[in-house]
Amino acid sequence: MVDKVKLLIDGAFVDAKGSQWRDVVNPATQDVLASVPMCGSDEVAQAVAAAKAAFPAWRATAIAERARVFLRLQALIREHMDELAATLTREQGKTLADAKGDVFRGLEVVEHACSIGTLQMGEFAENVAGGVDTYAIRQPLGVCAGITPFNFPAMIPLWMFPMACVAGNTFVLKPSEQDPLTPMKLAELAQQAGLPRGVLNVVHGGVEAVNAICDHPDIKAISFVGSVNVGRHVYERGTSNGKRVQAMLGAKNHAVVLPDANKEQTLNALVGAAFGAAGQRCMATSVVVLVGKAKEWIPDIVAKAKTLKVSAGCEPGADLGPVINRQALARIEKLIGQGIEQGATLELDGRKPVIAGYESGNFVAPTIFSAVKPGMAIYDEEIFGPVLCICEADSLDAAIALVNANPYGNGTALFTQSGAAARKFQHDIDVGQVGINVPIPVPVPIFSFTGSRGSKLGDLGPYGKEVIRFYTQTKTVTARWFDDDATAGPVNTTIALR
Ligand code: NAD
């Protein structure tokens, strides 16, 4: 009998009542790790009711007291780092080192949440009219919800509930049904850290639970991270129900390489960013644009990719693990086939590698295409696997035009030793997150995550300062105080303050 994943409702870890369950599967072995409930609207309603009941007291809790809960949570996450990473590797497949990175990037957000005192500060202007002051305060919204993808089961839940809750909101988290064990461990640690009951609640499931979140009248804001189609649905359904929604979506990230780039550094960066986490990162480098003579580097990229070890994430020395499930594997293999049919040159074929001891795992080894062009499925679609497309451009201008013509705008990078080229790229490129000799430019949490165009819906991003605006309502107060002996002038029938 495998363990049943519990729900967290009103501070208690409880069994789901519904009859629909699905297996949580180790993608390297197909072992069933647990069974996760596919919740419906009743369970979502229970979680929302608990969050709504907890809101008045939590909203009234002193800022420092809220921050202290997250100080304790960051210490607990550090203490449980190995256990969290091992769970994450088992259910998601990424290597242990990368799983620690996943937890660590989330931990940084928890640390950032501890600065809520300054982050949530308002503004004050004295004497905006005679004896009148105006100030703006940021108040929590109420019940907020988060819907997360499979690829970062620690980092992305930690983008959401710490920032929402530390700002005084209460929260309902719906993690990916494919790897719910890591988020549940984080929820346990949050309870241990002293988060009062009902402040964080967790439900599981897919379409039905997500739709119930989009429709529930007591949820004020939804933070979504996942694929374009689902994100668009959540954004449209949530906003049509009057909610704030931020949706971080899919991507096709281009790295542009100029011939003057530091070659060894660049090759390492490209190969790591293309194939790390088996390409299942929204900020993975999935397209390399070689400019001018840099196109001579194709054999070097292939040679470097061949040095990577593909194995189960728990194996020592593994550089990339399996992809998340059999459907994802079949889709990636199909896209590779389409790449060949549509005329791209297959430089390295990673299909069906034999991984000793893990013959039933969902493995694809690094795969590289050159001569890739827009209009080919491998270029137009987000593959979300270890497949790198190489395009060529005659000039930096032509490379920038290619990147800007792509509908996605999550991340990009330029590799060069020229400050002038970097300055031009940073200015002209129409992508939200730009790396200069940095392949995966996910900002640290003192900044916000700033994907743009087709990679995002809503105008404010996760973490950083932007998320405080997302999770709060700004209230402006315009105030005048009278001395007891002040004399009243004439009635003012205009809109002007005097
Ligand atoms: P997904 O869209 O399949 O799932 C995301 C969430 O939506 C999950 O919680 C899932 O249960 C739910 N869901 C799935 N299908 C649904 C449906 N039909 N109706 C309602 N809800 C549904 O995404 P995924 O495969 O888990 O994650 C990979 C995707 O996420 C990639 O496209 C990746 O680029 C994107 N992503 C984006 C960012 C970013 O910051 N831009 C970060 C990580 C991942």
XYZ file of C-alpha atoms and ligand atoms in Angstrom:
542
model
C 0.000 0.000 0.000
C 1.452 3.356 -0.977
C 1.040 6.451 1.157
C -1.886 8.702 0.473
C -0.975 12.365 0.139
C -2.942 14.436 2.638
C -4.560 17.820 2.336
C -3.686 20.654 4.705
C -6.875 22.307 5.870
C -7.195 24.586 8.868
C -3.862 23.488 10.310
C -4.583 19.737 10.087
C -3.202 17.195 7.641
C -6.338 15.318 6.621
C -7.381 12.558 4.228
C -9.236 13.558 1.100
C -12.825 12.355 0.932
C -13.120 12.079 -2.860
C -12.814 8.857 -4.815
C -10.406 10.009 -7.530
C -6.705 9.390 -7.017
C -3.637 9.319 -9.189
C -0.182 7.829 -8.759
C 2.894 9.885 -8.013
C 5.570 8.094 -10.039
C 9.366 8.122 -9.886
C 10.256 9.043 -13.497
C 13.574 7.163 -13.351
C 12.036 3.841 -12.289
C 8.223 4.043 -12.679
C 7.938 3.105 -8.981
C 4.727 4.421 -7.463
C 5.743 6.674 -4.579
C 2.327 7.755 -3.339
C -1.255 8.310 -4.335
C -2.524 11.867 -4.636
C -6.189 12.906 -4.397
C -7.774 14.775 -7.286
C -9.825 17.249 -5.278
C -13.085 18.771 -6.399
C -14.868 21.990 -5.542
C -15.959 20.765 -2.069
C -12.398 20.354 -0.850
C -11.346 23.649 -2.411
C -14.307 25.284 -0.631
C -13.186 23.805 2.716
C -9.670 25.127 2.208
C -10.969 28.568 1.248
C -13.319 28.635 4.257
C -10.379 27.876 6.574
C -8.265 30.562 4.917
C -11.101 33.083 5.154
C -11.632 32.359 8.849
C -7.901 32.749 9.572
C -7.586 36.043 7.724
C -8.824 38.618 10.302
C -6.423 37.504 13.044
C -3.465 37.014 10.678
C -4.052 40.405 9.050
C -3.962 41.958 12.531
C -0.751 40.135 13.516
C 2.238 42.450 13.916
C 4.590 42.618 10.943
C 7.563 41.454 12.987
C 5.633 38.468 14.273
C 4.692 37.449 10.726
C 8.306 37.871 9.635
C 9.520 35.721 12.533
C 7.478 32.758 11.273
C 9.397 32.954 7.998
C 12.728 33.366 9.773
C 11.953 30.076 11.479
C 10.847 28.529 8.185
C 14.122 29.435 6.488
C 16.057 27.767 9.322
C 13.871 24.640 9.055
C 14.334 24.447 5.275
C 18.115 24.617 5.724
C 17.931 21.900 8.375
C 15.858 19.640 6.067
C 17.687 20.458 2.826
C 18.963 16.910 2.190
C 15.607 15.309 2.878
C 13.779 17.848 0.693
C 16.235 17.351 -2.163
C 16.005 13.550 -1.946
C 12.194 13.673 -2.072
C 12.343 16.113 -4.955
C 14.721 13.934 -6.960
C 12.574 10.862 -6.357
C 9.345 12.415 -7.575
C 10.621 14.882 -10.193
C 13.755 13.239 -11.551
C 16.300 16.097 -11.493
C 19.745 15.434 -10.044
C 20.322 15.777 -6.309
C 22.572 18.801 -6.833
C 19.928 20.483 -8.973
C 17.194 19.524 -6.498
C 19.179 21.357 -3.808
C 19.359 24.317 -6.204
C 15.562 24.168 -6.598
C 15.102 24.283 -2.816
C 17.793 26.933 -2.433
C 16.245 29.341 -4.971
C 12.991 29.004 -3.011
C 14.788 29.470 0.284
C 16.089 32.807 -0.993
C 12.488 33.944 -1.432
C 11.705 32.925 2.148
C 14.687 35.021 3.279
C 13.359 37.909 1.215
C 9.917 37.513 2.805
C 11.554 38.265 6.162
C 12.134 41.857 4.936
C 8.407 42.475 4.799
C 8.748 45.402 7.224
C 10.390 47.541 4.574
C 8.801 45.841 1.547
C 5.253 46.640 2.652
C 5.972 50.207 3.738
C 3.684 52.832 2.331
C 4.272 56.436 1.247
C 3.614 59.741 2.962
C 3.413 63.274 1.602
C 3.076 66.095 4.057
C 1.017 69.203 3.328
C -0.481 68.239 -0.037
C -2.883 71.135 0.709
C -3.076 73.500 3.675
C -2.773 71.229 6.735
C -3.598 68.153 4.655
C -1.402 65.040 4.481
C -1.788 62.061 2.159
C -0.442 58.629 2.805
C -0.677 55.297 1.056
C -0.817 51.992 2.904
C -0.605 48.492 1.474
C -3.166 46.145 2.965
C -3.460 42.398 2.395
C -6.217 41.264 0.045
C -7.619 38.255 1.927
C -7.549 34.705 0.570
C -5.058 34.209 -2.279
C -4.296 31.023 -4.223
C -1.325 29.510 -6.030
C -1.262 26.898 -8.794
C 2.179 25.465 -9.519
C 3.874 23.374 -12.247
C 5.811 20.115 -11.933
C 9.258 21.398 -12.843
C 10.160 23.311 -9.646
C 8.184 21.646 -6.843
C 10.104 23.548 -4.143
C 11.048 26.905 -5.686
C 7.710 27.833 -7.210
C 5.467 27.085 -4.199
C 8.073 29.126 -2.256
C 7.719 32.004 -4.754
C 4.091 32.151 -3.704
C 2.896 31.348 -0.192
C 5.726 32.992 1.809
C 5.314 36.331 0.025
C 1.499 36.223 0.105
C 1.286 35.170 3.750
C 4.010 37.422 5.120
C 2.071 40.354 3.634
C -0.914 39.335 5.793
C -2.922 37.221 3.334
C -4.044 33.654 3.830
C -3.404 31.088 1.130
C -4.622 28.005 -0.727
C -1.866 26.171 -2.606
C -2.618 23.681 -5.388
C 0.731 22.104 -6.286
C 1.310 19.985 -9.385
C -0.353 16.604 -8.983
C 2.786 15.066 -10.554
C 5.112 15.913 -7.659
C 3.138 16.962 -4.560
C 5.444 15.376 -1.952
C 8.009 18.194 -1.843
C 5.379 20.945 -1.471
C 3.694 18.918 1.299
C 7.007 18.669 3.142
C 7.351 22.459 2.833
C 3.801 22.888 4.143
C 4.713 20.705 7.159
C 7.753 22.862 7.838
C 5.623 26.009 7.578
C 3.267 24.601 10.218
C 6.260 23.719 12.374
C 7.563 27.256 11.944
C 4.430 28.519 13.655
C 2.192 29.604 10.791
C -1.216 29.793 12.512
C -3.839 27.279 11.434
C -5.721 28.176 8.279
C -3.108 30.675 7.042
C -1.719 28.096 4.580
C -3.945 25.362 3.157
C -3.067 22.799 0.493
C -5.383 20.970 -1.895
C -4.404 18.665 -4.763
C -5.700 17.783 -8.183
C -5.995 19.088 -11.706
C -8.692 20.658 -13.856
C -11.528 20.468 -11.342
C -9.544 21.897 -8.432
C -8.076 24.636 -10.641
C -11.484 25.625 -12.005
C -12.902 25.679 -8.477
C -10.099 28.078 -7.479
C -10.821 30.310 -10.491
C -14.532 30.404 -9.614
C -14.514 30.685 -5.819
C -15.911 34.109 -4.861
C -13.755 34.415 -1.715
C -10.427 34.076 -3.542
C -9.075 37.519 -4.353
C -5.903 36.743 -6.289
C -4.380 33.789 -8.120
C -0.733 33.250 -8.908
C -0.281 30.660 -11.666
C 2.888 29.169 -13.131
C 2.659 26.590 -15.920
C 2.036 26.096 -19.606
C 0.614 28.683 -21.986
C -2.728 27.007 -22.657
C -3.561 26.290 -19.041
C -2.283 29.702 -17.950
C -4.428 31.473 -20.492
C -7.453 29.541 -19.264
C -6.714 30.369 -15.606
C -6.077 34.029 -16.449
C -9.286 34.399 -18.451
C -11.483 32.476 -16.025
C -9.988 34.096 -12.932
C -10.074 37.666 -14.216
C -13.595 37.248 -15.598
C -14.555 36.372 -12.015
C -13.035 39.654 -10.848
C -9.785 38.271 -9.435
C -6.257 39.506 -9.829
C -4.284 36.907 -11.761
C -0.607 36.718 -12.588
C 0.313 33.873 -14.931
C 3.902 32.929 -15.732
C 3.890 30.793 -18.854
C 6.011 28.806 -21.292
C 9.089 29.955 -23.143
C 11.585 29.589 -25.960
C 14.779 31.175 -24.707
C 17.470 32.196 -27.177
C 21.155 32.552 -26.355
C 22.980 34.727 -28.886
C 26.688 34.007 -29.290
C 29.078 36.508 -30.881
C 32.414 35.211 -32.228
C 34.365 37.276 -29.670
C 32.801 35.426 -26.701
C 35.008 33.551 -24.251
C 34.704 30.157 -25.922
C 35.131 27.665 -23.061
C 32.937 29.674 -20.667
C 30.273 30.043 -23.335
C 30.228 26.365 -24.304
C 29.891 25.338 -20.652
C 27.116 27.841 -20.082
C 25.161 26.828 -23.198
C 25.351 23.112 -22.582
C 24.497 23.451 -18.880
C 21.521 25.719 -19.587
C 20.207 23.611 -22.474
C 20.421 20.179 -20.881
C 20.393 20.743 -17.101
C 17.153 19.485 -15.503
C 16.646 17.603 -18.818
C 15.638 20.924 -20.386
C 12.574 21.152 -18.151
C 13.130 24.735 -17.047
C 11.098 27.695 -18.228
C 14.439 29.531 -18.434
C 16.351 26.723 -20.183
C 18.340 27.778 -23.228
C 16.417 26.030 -25.991
C 17.772 27.985 -28.983
C 21.350 29.091 -29.644
C 21.879 31.755 -32.293
C 25.449 31.619 -33.573
C 26.470 34.910 -35.160
C 29.016 35.030 -38.004
C 32.118 32.923 -37.371
C 30.641 31.545 -34.135
C 28.832 29.033 -36.370
C 32.135 27.144 -36.494
C 31.481 26.185 -32.859
C 28.779 23.603 -33.648
C 31.146 20.598 -33.309
C 32.396 21.992 -29.975
C 28.850 22.285 -28.627
C 28.132 18.711 -29.704
C 31.376 17.439 -28.172
C 30.621 19.189 -24.876
C 27.061 17.820 -24.804
C 28.427 14.292 -25.264
C 30.373 14.616 -21.993
C 27.155 14.836 -19.954
C 26.087 11.784 -17.981
C 22.423 10.833 -18.238
C 21.139 8.773 -15.326
C 18.703 8.734 -12.434
C 19.027 11.976 -10.484
C 20.153 10.095 -7.377
C 23.166 8.528 -9.149
C 26.560 10.099 -8.393
C 27.866 12.125 -11.320
C 24.515 12.375 -13.113
C 24.213 15.615 -15.098
C 20.632 15.136 -16.209
C 17.856 12.809 -15.196
C 14.661 11.603 -16.838
C 11.766 13.726 -18.090
C 8.669 13.819 -15.949
C 6.411 11.193 -17.534
C 5.874 8.853 -20.457
C 3.639 11.295 -22.358
C 6.293 14.006 -22.116
C 8.893 11.509 -23.376
C 6.709 10.475 -26.331
C 6.037 14.130 -27.215
C 9.754 15.014 -27.141
C 10.617 12.008 -29.332
C 7.842 12.987 -31.750
C 9.169 16.545 -31.997
C 12.686 15.222 -32.702
C 11.195 13.157 -35.543
C 9.443 16.261 -36.888
C 12.701 18.193 -36.740
C 14.295 15.625 -39.054
C 11.278 15.573 -41.396
C 11.202 19.348 -41.620
C 14.830 19.584 -42.719
C 16.844 20.489 -39.622
C 20.218 18.722 -39.277
C 20.320 16.261 -36.392
C 23.818 16.761 -34.976
C 23.287 14.624 -31.872
C 20.466 12.117 -31.424
C 19.604 11.446 -27.784
C 16.565 9.254 -28.354
C 16.188 6.020 -26.405
C 19.456 5.939 -24.475
C 20.022 2.774 -22.472
C 20.627 3.681 -18.854
C 21.932 0.696 -16.929
C 19.751 -0.059 -13.929
C 17.036 2.356 -15.081
C 15.825 0.749 -18.296
C 12.216 1.784 -17.697
C 12.988 5.459 -16.973
C 11.764 8.332 -19.156
C 15.167 9.216 -20.564
C 16.198 11.352 -23.519
C 19.883 12.220 -23.792
C 21.087 15.607 -25.078
C 19.857 16.158 -28.615
C 21.109 18.914 -30.924
C 19.749 20.229 -34.205
C 21.484 22.762 -36.436
C 20.051 24.634 -39.458
C 16.877 25.284 -37.475
C 14.458 27.907 -38.783
C 11.222 29.521 -37.638
C 8.276 27.532 -38.962
C 9.797 24.191 -37.914
C 7.903 22.580 -35.025
C 11.143 22.207 -33.018
C 11.593 25.995 -33.206
C 7.982 27.095 -32.802
C 7.011 24.848 -29.896
C 8.333 24.737 -26.365
C 9.841 21.221 -26.309
C 10.536 21.124 -22.554
C 13.142 18.406 -22.938
C 16.912 18.167 -23.563
C 16.760 19.339 -27.170
C 18.833 22.290 -28.340
C 18.090 24.101 -31.610
C 20.937 25.955 -33.299
C 20.159 28.836 -35.679
C 22.591 31.102 -37.474
C 22.592 34.869 -38.018
C 24.898 37.127 -40.030
C 24.945 39.971 -37.527
C 23.919 40.975 -34.023
C 21.056 42.987 -35.562
C 19.775 39.907 -37.392
C 20.005 37.848 -34.175
C 18.091 40.484 -32.211
C 15.407 40.581 -34.931
C 15.040 36.785 -34.723
C 14.637 36.833 -30.941
C 12.203 39.734 -31.032
C 10.067 38.008 -33.690
C 9.545 34.995 -31.410
C 6.266 35.295 -29.495
C 7.789 34.276 -26.144
C 9.628 36.746 -23.907
C 10.814 34.878 -20.838
C 14.613 34.912 -21.001
C 17.535 35.489 -23.324
C 21.287 35.805 -23.085
C 24.160 37.292 -25.025
C 27.684 35.898 -24.971
C 30.342 38.426 -25.938
C 33.400 40.279 -24.664
C 32.138 43.542 -26.171
C 30.525 46.017 -23.792
C 29.095 47.964 -26.717
C 27.404 44.868 -28.162
C 26.045 43.964 -24.727
C 24.722 47.494 -24.228
C 22.975 47.397 -27.612
C 21.514 43.930 -26.912
C 20.181 44.889 -23.506
C 18.564 48.000 -24.980
C 17.043 46.516 -28.142
C 15.999 43.044 -27.053
C 12.288 42.627 -26.281
C 12.554 39.943 -23.600
C 11.876 40.306 -19.888
C 15.009 38.682 -18.427
C 18.360 39.275 -20.051
C 21.682 37.623 -19.268
C 25.027 39.027 -20.323
C 27.387 36.037 -20.266
C 24.867 34.507 -17.834
C 22.798 31.745 -19.418
C 19.815 31.494 -17.054
C 19.192 35.030 -15.812
C 16.574 34.295 -13.150
C 16.861 37.303 -10.854
C 17.539 36.929 -7.148
C 14.492 37.744 -5.018
C 15.379 41.365 -4.240
C 14.285 41.840 -7.883
C 11.145 40.372 -9.445
C 10.889 37.603 -12.010
C 10.095 39.565 -15.139
C 9.195 37.287 -18.060
C 7.237 39.203 -20.688
C 5.147 39.059 -23.884
C 3.877 35.513 -24.654
C 5.516 34.176 -21.482
C 3.335 36.138 -19.090
C -0.190 37.371 -18.451
C -0.827 40.066 -15.870
C 1.438 42.996 -15.195
C 3.193 42.130 -11.924
C 5.683 39.305 -11.431
C 6.443 36.848 -8.644
C 8.644 37.810 -5.663
C 10.763 40.985 -5.449
C 8.890 44.242 -4.874
C 6.321 43.633 -7.602
C 4.700 40.743 -5.785
C 3.963 42.911 -2.754
C 1.903 45.136 -5.037
C 0.219 42.023 -6.428
C -0.727 40.686 -3.001
C -1.836 44.006 -1.477
C -4.437 46.679 -2.045
C -3.089 50.201 -1.894
C -5.254 52.492 0.153
C -4.600 56.233 0.112
C -5.681 58.304 3.074
C -6.037 62.063 2.797
C -6.270 63.569 6.268
C -6.751 66.957 7.867
C -6.831 67.593 11.619
C -8.312 70.741 13.129
C -7.190 72.607 16.176
C -10.118 72.824 18.552
C -10.215 76.589 18.105
C -9.864 76.560 14.280
C -12.462 78.698 12.560
C -14.383 77.271 9.594
C -14.074 79.263 6.347
C -16.711 79.261 3.622
C -18.148 76.056 2.159
C -15.859 74.655 -0.595
C -17.995 73.354 -3.503
C -15.026 72.658 -5.795
C -12.954 69.509 -6.065
C -9.754 71.367 -5.163
C -8.133 70.818 -1.769
C -7.137 74.056 -0.137
P 0.793 22.697 -16.717
O 0.218 23.927 -17.309
O 0.455 21.384 -17.330
O 0.356 22.582 -15.177
C 0.410 23.692 -14.314
C -0.696 23.574 -13.285
O -1.958 23.598 -13.948
C -0.647 22.268 -12.501
O -0.897 22.560 -11.143
C -1.738 21.422 -13.111
O -2.372 20.584 -12.184
C -2.741 22.442 -13.639
N -3.405 21.993 -14.863
C -2.901 21.167 -15.830
N -3.802 21.026 -16.829
C -4.874 21.765 -16.504
C -6.116 22.048 -17.153
N -6.437 21.494 -18.322
N -6.985 22.882 -16.544
C -6.676 23.443 -15.352
N -5.507 23.208 -14.684
C -4.622 22.388 -15.258
O 2.369 22.924 -16.649
P 3.485 21.873 -16.243
O 3.624 20.894 -17.350
O 3.263 21.380 -14.863
O 4.772 22.833 -16.189
C 5.564 23.111 -17.310
C 5.190 24.426 -17.931
O 5.305 25.474 -16.985
C 6.131 24.820 -19.074
O 5.376 25.392 -20.109
C 7.042 25.864 -18.433
O 7.632 26.770 -19.334
C 6.087 26.542 -17.522
N 6.790 27.236 -16.466
C 6.854 28.585 -16.527
C 7.563 29.296 -15.561
C 7.663 30.785 -15.624
O 8.042 31.370 -14.636
N 7.354 31.415 -16.745
C 8.193 28.604 -14.518
C 8.095 27.216 -14.481
C 7.383 26.540 -15.463
